[in-house]
Amino acid sequence: DRTKSQSLDASAVESGLWPNPSSGQIHISRPAEIANQSAIYTLSNADGRVILTDRLAAHASQARVDLSDQPAGGQTEEVVRFQLLPNR
């Protein structure tokens, strides 16, 4: 059913998140499995605290995220998850 969203854990598919860990700017690349599909990505720290949720447009292959406003020393390894948006 194309109206349901699908969640992907980026650690289980081919994607990139670098540098990791970071307390500055990071880059998130889209997994090949969801190329050309709009998606919501959620960036969390290793403790599960959500740092950011944002949309990645279908035409974008990666996102750049600025983490410099996060508390100093609070960054540990980050985890990114993608949720596909339903096709309309």
mmCIF file with all atom_site columns, C-alpha atoms in Angstrom:
data_model
loop_
_atom_site.group_PDB
_atom_site.id
_atom_site.type_symbol
_atom_site.label_atom_id
_atom_site.label_alt_id
_atom_site.label_comp_id
_atom_site.label_asym_id
_atom_site.label_entity_id
_atom_site.label_seq_id
_atom_site.pdbx_PDB_ins_code
_atom_site.Cartn_x
_atom_site.Cartn_y
_atom_site.Cartn_z
_atom_site.occupancy
_atom_site.B_iso_or_equiv
_atom_site.pdbx_formal_charge
_atom_site.auth_seq_id
_atom_site.auth_comp_id
_atom_site.auth_asym_id
_atom_site.auth_atom_id
_atom_site.pdbx_PDB_model_num
ATOM 1  C CA . ASP A 1 1  ? 0.000  0.000  0.000  1.00 0.00 ? 1  ASP A CA 1
ATOM 2  C CA . ARG A 1 2  ? 1.672  3.225  -1.154 1.00 0.00 ? 2  ARG A CA 1
ATOM 3  C CA . THR A 1 3  ? -0.247 5.403  1.301  1.00 0.00 ? 3  THR A CA 1
ATOM 4  C CA . LYS A 1 4  ? 1.600  4.014  4.307  1.00 0.00 ? 4  LYS A CA 1
ATOM 5  C CA . SER A 1 5  ? 4.969  5.386  5.334  1.00 0.00 ? 5  SER A CA 1
ATOM 6  C CA . GLN A 1 6  ? 7.980  3.140  5.674  1.00 0.00 ? 6  GLN A CA 1
ATOM 7  C CA . SER A 1 7  ? 10.734 3.560  8.260  1.00 0.00 ? 7  SER A CA 1
ATOM 8  C CA . LEU A 1 8  ? 14.364 2.786  7.559  1.00 0.00 ? 8  LEU A CA 1
ATOM 9  C CA . ASP A 1 9  ? 17.162 2.708  10.096 1.00 0.00 ? 9  ASP A CA 1
ATOM 10 C CA . ALA A 1 10 ? 20.157 4.155  8.275  1.00 0.00 ? 10 ALA A CA 1
ATOM 11 C CA . SER A 1 11 ? 22.474 1.796  10.138 1.00 0.00 ? 11 SER A CA 1
ATOM 12 C CA . ALA A 1 12 ? 20.729 -1.103 8.381  1.00 0.00 ? 12 ALA A CA 1
ATOM 13 C CA . VAL A 1 13 ? 20.999 0.355  4.866  1.00 0.00 ? 13 VAL A CA 1
ATOM 14 C CA . GLU A 1 14 ? 23.758 2.000  2.844  1.00 0.00 ? 14 GLU A CA 1
ATOM 15 C CA . SER A 1 15 ? 23.902 5.641  3.861  1.00 0.00 ? 15 SER A CA 1
ATOM 16 C CA . GLY A 1 16 ? 26.377 8.069  5.286  1.00 0.00 ? 16 GLY A CA 1
ATOM 17 C CA . LEU A 1 17 ? 26.609 10.263 8.342  1.00 0.00 ? 17 LEU A CA 1
ATOM 18 C CA . TRP A 1 18 ? 29.909 12.059 8.707  1.00 0.00 ? 18 TRP A CA 1
ATOM 19 C CA . PRO A 1 19 ? 31.824 13.067 10.695 1.00 0.00 ? 19 PRO A CA 1
ATOM 20 C CA . ASN A 1 20 ? 30.439 10.912 13.457 1.00 0.00 ? 20 ASN A CA 1
ATOM 21 C CA . PRO A 1 21 ? 30.602 11.800 16.302 1.00 0.00 ? 21 PRO A CA 1
ATOM 22 C CA . SER A 1 22 ? 30.552 15.555 15.789 1.00 0.00 ? 22 SER A CA 1
ATOM 23 C CA . SER A 1 23 ? 29.713 18.746 17.628 1.00 0.00 ? 23 SER A CA 1
ATOM 24 C CA . GLY A 1 24 ? 29.818 20.895 14.484 1.00 0.00 ? 24 GLY A CA 1
ATOM 25 C CA . GLN A 1 25 ? 28.473 20.430 10.989 1.00 0.00 ? 25 GLN A CA 1
ATOM 26 C CA . ILE A 1 26 ? 27.575 16.948 9.751  1.00 0.00 ? 26 ILE A CA 1
ATOM 27 C CA . HIS A 1 27 ? 26.432 15.539 6.423  1.00 0.00 ? 27 HIS A CA 1
ATOM 28 C CA . ILE A 1 28 ? 23.704 12.942 6.008  1.00 0.00 ? 28 ILE A CA 1
ATOM 29 C CA . SER A 1 29 ? 23.486 11.069 2.717  1.00 0.00 ? 29 SER A CA 1
ATOM 30 C CA . ARG A 1 30 ? 20.317 9.383  1.539  1.00 0.00 ? 30 ARG A CA 1
ATOM 31 C CA . PRO A 1 31 ? 20.297 5.561  1.416  1.00 0.00 ? 31 PRO A CA 1
ATOM 32 C CA . ALA A 1 32 ? 20.241 4.216  -2.154 1.00 0.00 ? 32 ALA A CA 1
ATOM 33 C CA . GLU A 1 33 ? 17.079 2.273  -1.277 1.00 0.00 ? 33 GLU A CA 1
ATOM 34 C CA . ILE A 1 34 ? 15.105 5.513  -1.047 1.00 0.00 ? 34 ILE A CA 1
ATOM 35 C CA . ALA A 1 35 ? 16.593 7.480  -3.942 1.00 0.00 ? 35 ALA A CA 1
ATOM 36 C CA . ASN A 1 36 ? 14.140 9.918  -5.538 1.00 0.00 ? 36 ASN A CA 1
ATOM 37 C CA . GLN A 1 37 ? 11.608 9.635  -2.701 1.00 0.00 ? 37 GLN A CA 1
ATOM 38 C CA . SER A 1 38 ? 10.700 12.340 -0.199 1.00 0.00 ? 38 SER A CA 1
ATOM 39 C CA . ALA A 1 39 ? 11.587 11.369 3.332  1.00 0.00 ? 39 ALA A CA 1
ATOM 40 C CA . ILE A 1 40 ? 11.673 12.670 6.884  1.00 0.00 ? 40 ILE A CA 1
ATOM 41 C CA . TYR A 1 41 ? 14.913 12.047 8.727  1.00 0.00 ? 41 TYR A CA 1
ATOM 42 C CA . THR A 1 42 ? 15.414 12.049 12.471 1.00 0.00 ? 42 THR A CA 1
ATOM 43 C CA . LEU A 1 43 ? 18.847 12.552 13.981 1.00 0.00 ? 43 LEU A CA 1
ATOM 44 C CA . SER A 1 44 ? 19.311 11.189 17.505 1.00 0.00 ? 44 SER A CA 1
ATOM 45 C CA . ASN A 1 45 ? 22.263 10.849 19.816 1.00 0.00 ? 45 ASN A CA 1
ATOM 46 C CA . ALA A 1 46 ? 23.401 7.453  21.103 1.00 0.00 ? 46 ALA A CA 1
ATOM 47 C CA . ASP A 1 47 ? 21.158 7.888  24.172 1.00 0.00 ? 47 ASP A CA 1
ATOM 48 C CA . GLY A 1 48 ? 18.086 8.192  21.932 1.00 0.00 ? 48 GLY A CA 1
ATOM 49 C CA . ARG A 1 49 ? 17.514 11.917 22.458 1.00 0.00 ? 49 ARG A CA 1
ATOM 50 C CA . VAL A 1 50 ? 16.172 13.454 19.243 1.00 0.00 ? 50 VAL A CA 1
ATOM 51 C CA . ILE A 1 51 ? 18.454 16.257 18.080 1.00 0.00 ? 51 ILE A CA 1
ATOM 52 C CA . LEU A 1 52 ? 16.642 17.167 14.863 1.00 0.00 ? 52 LEU A CA 1
ATOM 53 C CA . THR A 1 53 ? 13.810 16.085 12.573 1.00 0.00 ? 53 THR A CA 1
ATOM 54 C CA . ASP A 1 54 ? 13.654 17.504 9.062  1.00 0.00 ? 54 ASP A CA 1
ATOM 55 C CA . ARG A 1 55 ? 12.500 16.708 5.537  1.00 0.00 ? 55 ARG A CA 1
ATOM 56 C CA . LEU A 1 56 ? 14.740 15.571 2.705  1.00 0.00 ? 56 LEU A CA 1
ATOM 57 C CA . ALA A 1 57 ? 13.235 16.405 -0.682 1.00 0.00 ? 57 ALA A CA 1
ATOM 58 C CA . ALA A 1 58 ? 13.071 13.706 -3.357 1.00 0.00 ? 58 ALA A CA 1
ATOM 59 C CA . HIS A 1 59 ? 15.696 15.462 -5.512 1.00 0.00 ? 59 HIS A CA 1
ATOM 60 C CA . ALA A 1 60 ? 18.211 15.964 -2.660 1.00 0.00 ? 60 ALA A CA 1
ATOM 61 C CA . SER A 1 61 ? 20.902 13.334 -2.196 1.00 0.00 ? 61 SER A CA 1
ATOM 62 C CA . GLN A 1 62 ? 22.132 14.661 1.144  1.00 0.00 ? 62 GLN A CA 1
ATOM 63 C CA . ALA A 1 63 ? 21.522 17.145 3.943  1.00 0.00 ? 63 ALA A CA 1
ATOM 64 C CA . ARG A 1 64 ? 23.963 19.322 5.867  1.00 0.00 ? 64 ARG A CA 1
ATOM 65 C CA . VAL A 1 65 ? 23.148 19.803 9.549  1.00 0.00 ? 65 VAL A CA 1
ATOM 66 C CA . ASP A 1 66 ? 24.728 22.316 11.930 1.00 0.00 ? 66 ASP A CA 1
ATOM 67 C CA . LEU A 1 67 ? 25.095 20.902 15.447 1.00 0.00 ? 67 LEU A CA 1
ATOM 68 C CA . SER A 1 68 ? 27.163 23.787 16.829 1.00 0.00 ? 68 SER A CA 1
ATOM 69 C CA . ASP A 1 69 ? 24.178 25.008 18.876 1.00 0.00 ? 69 ASP A CA 1
ATOM 70 C CA . GLN A 1 70 ? 24.112 21.753 20.833 1.00 0.00 ? 70 GLN A CA 1
ATOM 71 C CA . PRO A 1 71 ? 25.506 21.771 24.400 1.00 0.00 ? 71 PRO A CA 1
ATOM 72 C CA . ALA A 1 72 ? 29.308 21.495 24.546 1.00 0.00 ? 72 ALA A CA 1
ATOM 73 C CA . GLY A 1 73 ? 30.498 17.999 25.366 1.00 0.00 ? 73 GLY A CA 1
ATOM 74 C CA . GLY A 1 74 ? 27.005 16.622 24.887 1.00 0.00 ? 74 GLY A CA 1
ATOM 75 C CA . GLN A 1 75 ? 27.544 15.060 21.503 1.00 0.00 ? 75 GLN A CA 1
ATOM 76 C CA . THR A 1 76 ? 28.142 11.367 21.296 1.00 0.00 ? 76 THR A CA 1
ATOM 77 C CA . GLU A 1 77 ? 27.754 9.192  18.262 1.00 0.00 ? 77 GLU A CA 1
ATOM 78 C CA . GLU A 1 78 ? 24.670 10.143 16.233 1.00 0.00 ? 78 GLU A CA 1
ATOM 79 C CA . VAL A 1 79 ? 22.061 7.845  14.680 1.00 0.00 ? 79 VAL A CA 1
ATOM 80 C CA . VAL A 1 80 ? 19.883 8.792  11.706 1.00 0.00 ? 80 VAL A CA 1
ATOM 81 C CA . ARG A 1 81 ? 16.568 7.196  10.706 1.00 0.00 ? 81 ARG A CA 1
ATOM 82 C CA . PHE A 1 82 ? 14.559 7.842  7.554  1.00 0.00 ? 82 PHE A CA 1
ATOM 83 C CA . GLN A 1 83 ? 10.780 7.656  7.205  1.00 0.00 ? 83 GLN A CA 1
ATOM 84 C CA . LEU A 1 84 ? 9.498  7.660  3.645  1.00 0.00 ? 84 LEU A CA 1
ATOM 85 C CA . LEU A 1 85 ? 6.641  9.980  2.853  1.00 0.00 ? 85 LEU A CA 1
ATOM 86 C CA . PRO A 1 86 ? 3.665  8.418  1.059  1.00 0.00 ? 86 PRO A CA 1
ATOM 87 C CA . ASN A 1 87 ? 3.591  8.700  -2.723 1.00 0.00 ? 87 ASN A CA 1
ATOM 88 C CA . ARG A 1 88 ? 0.662  10.774 -3.893 1.00 0.00 ? 88 ARG A CA 1
#
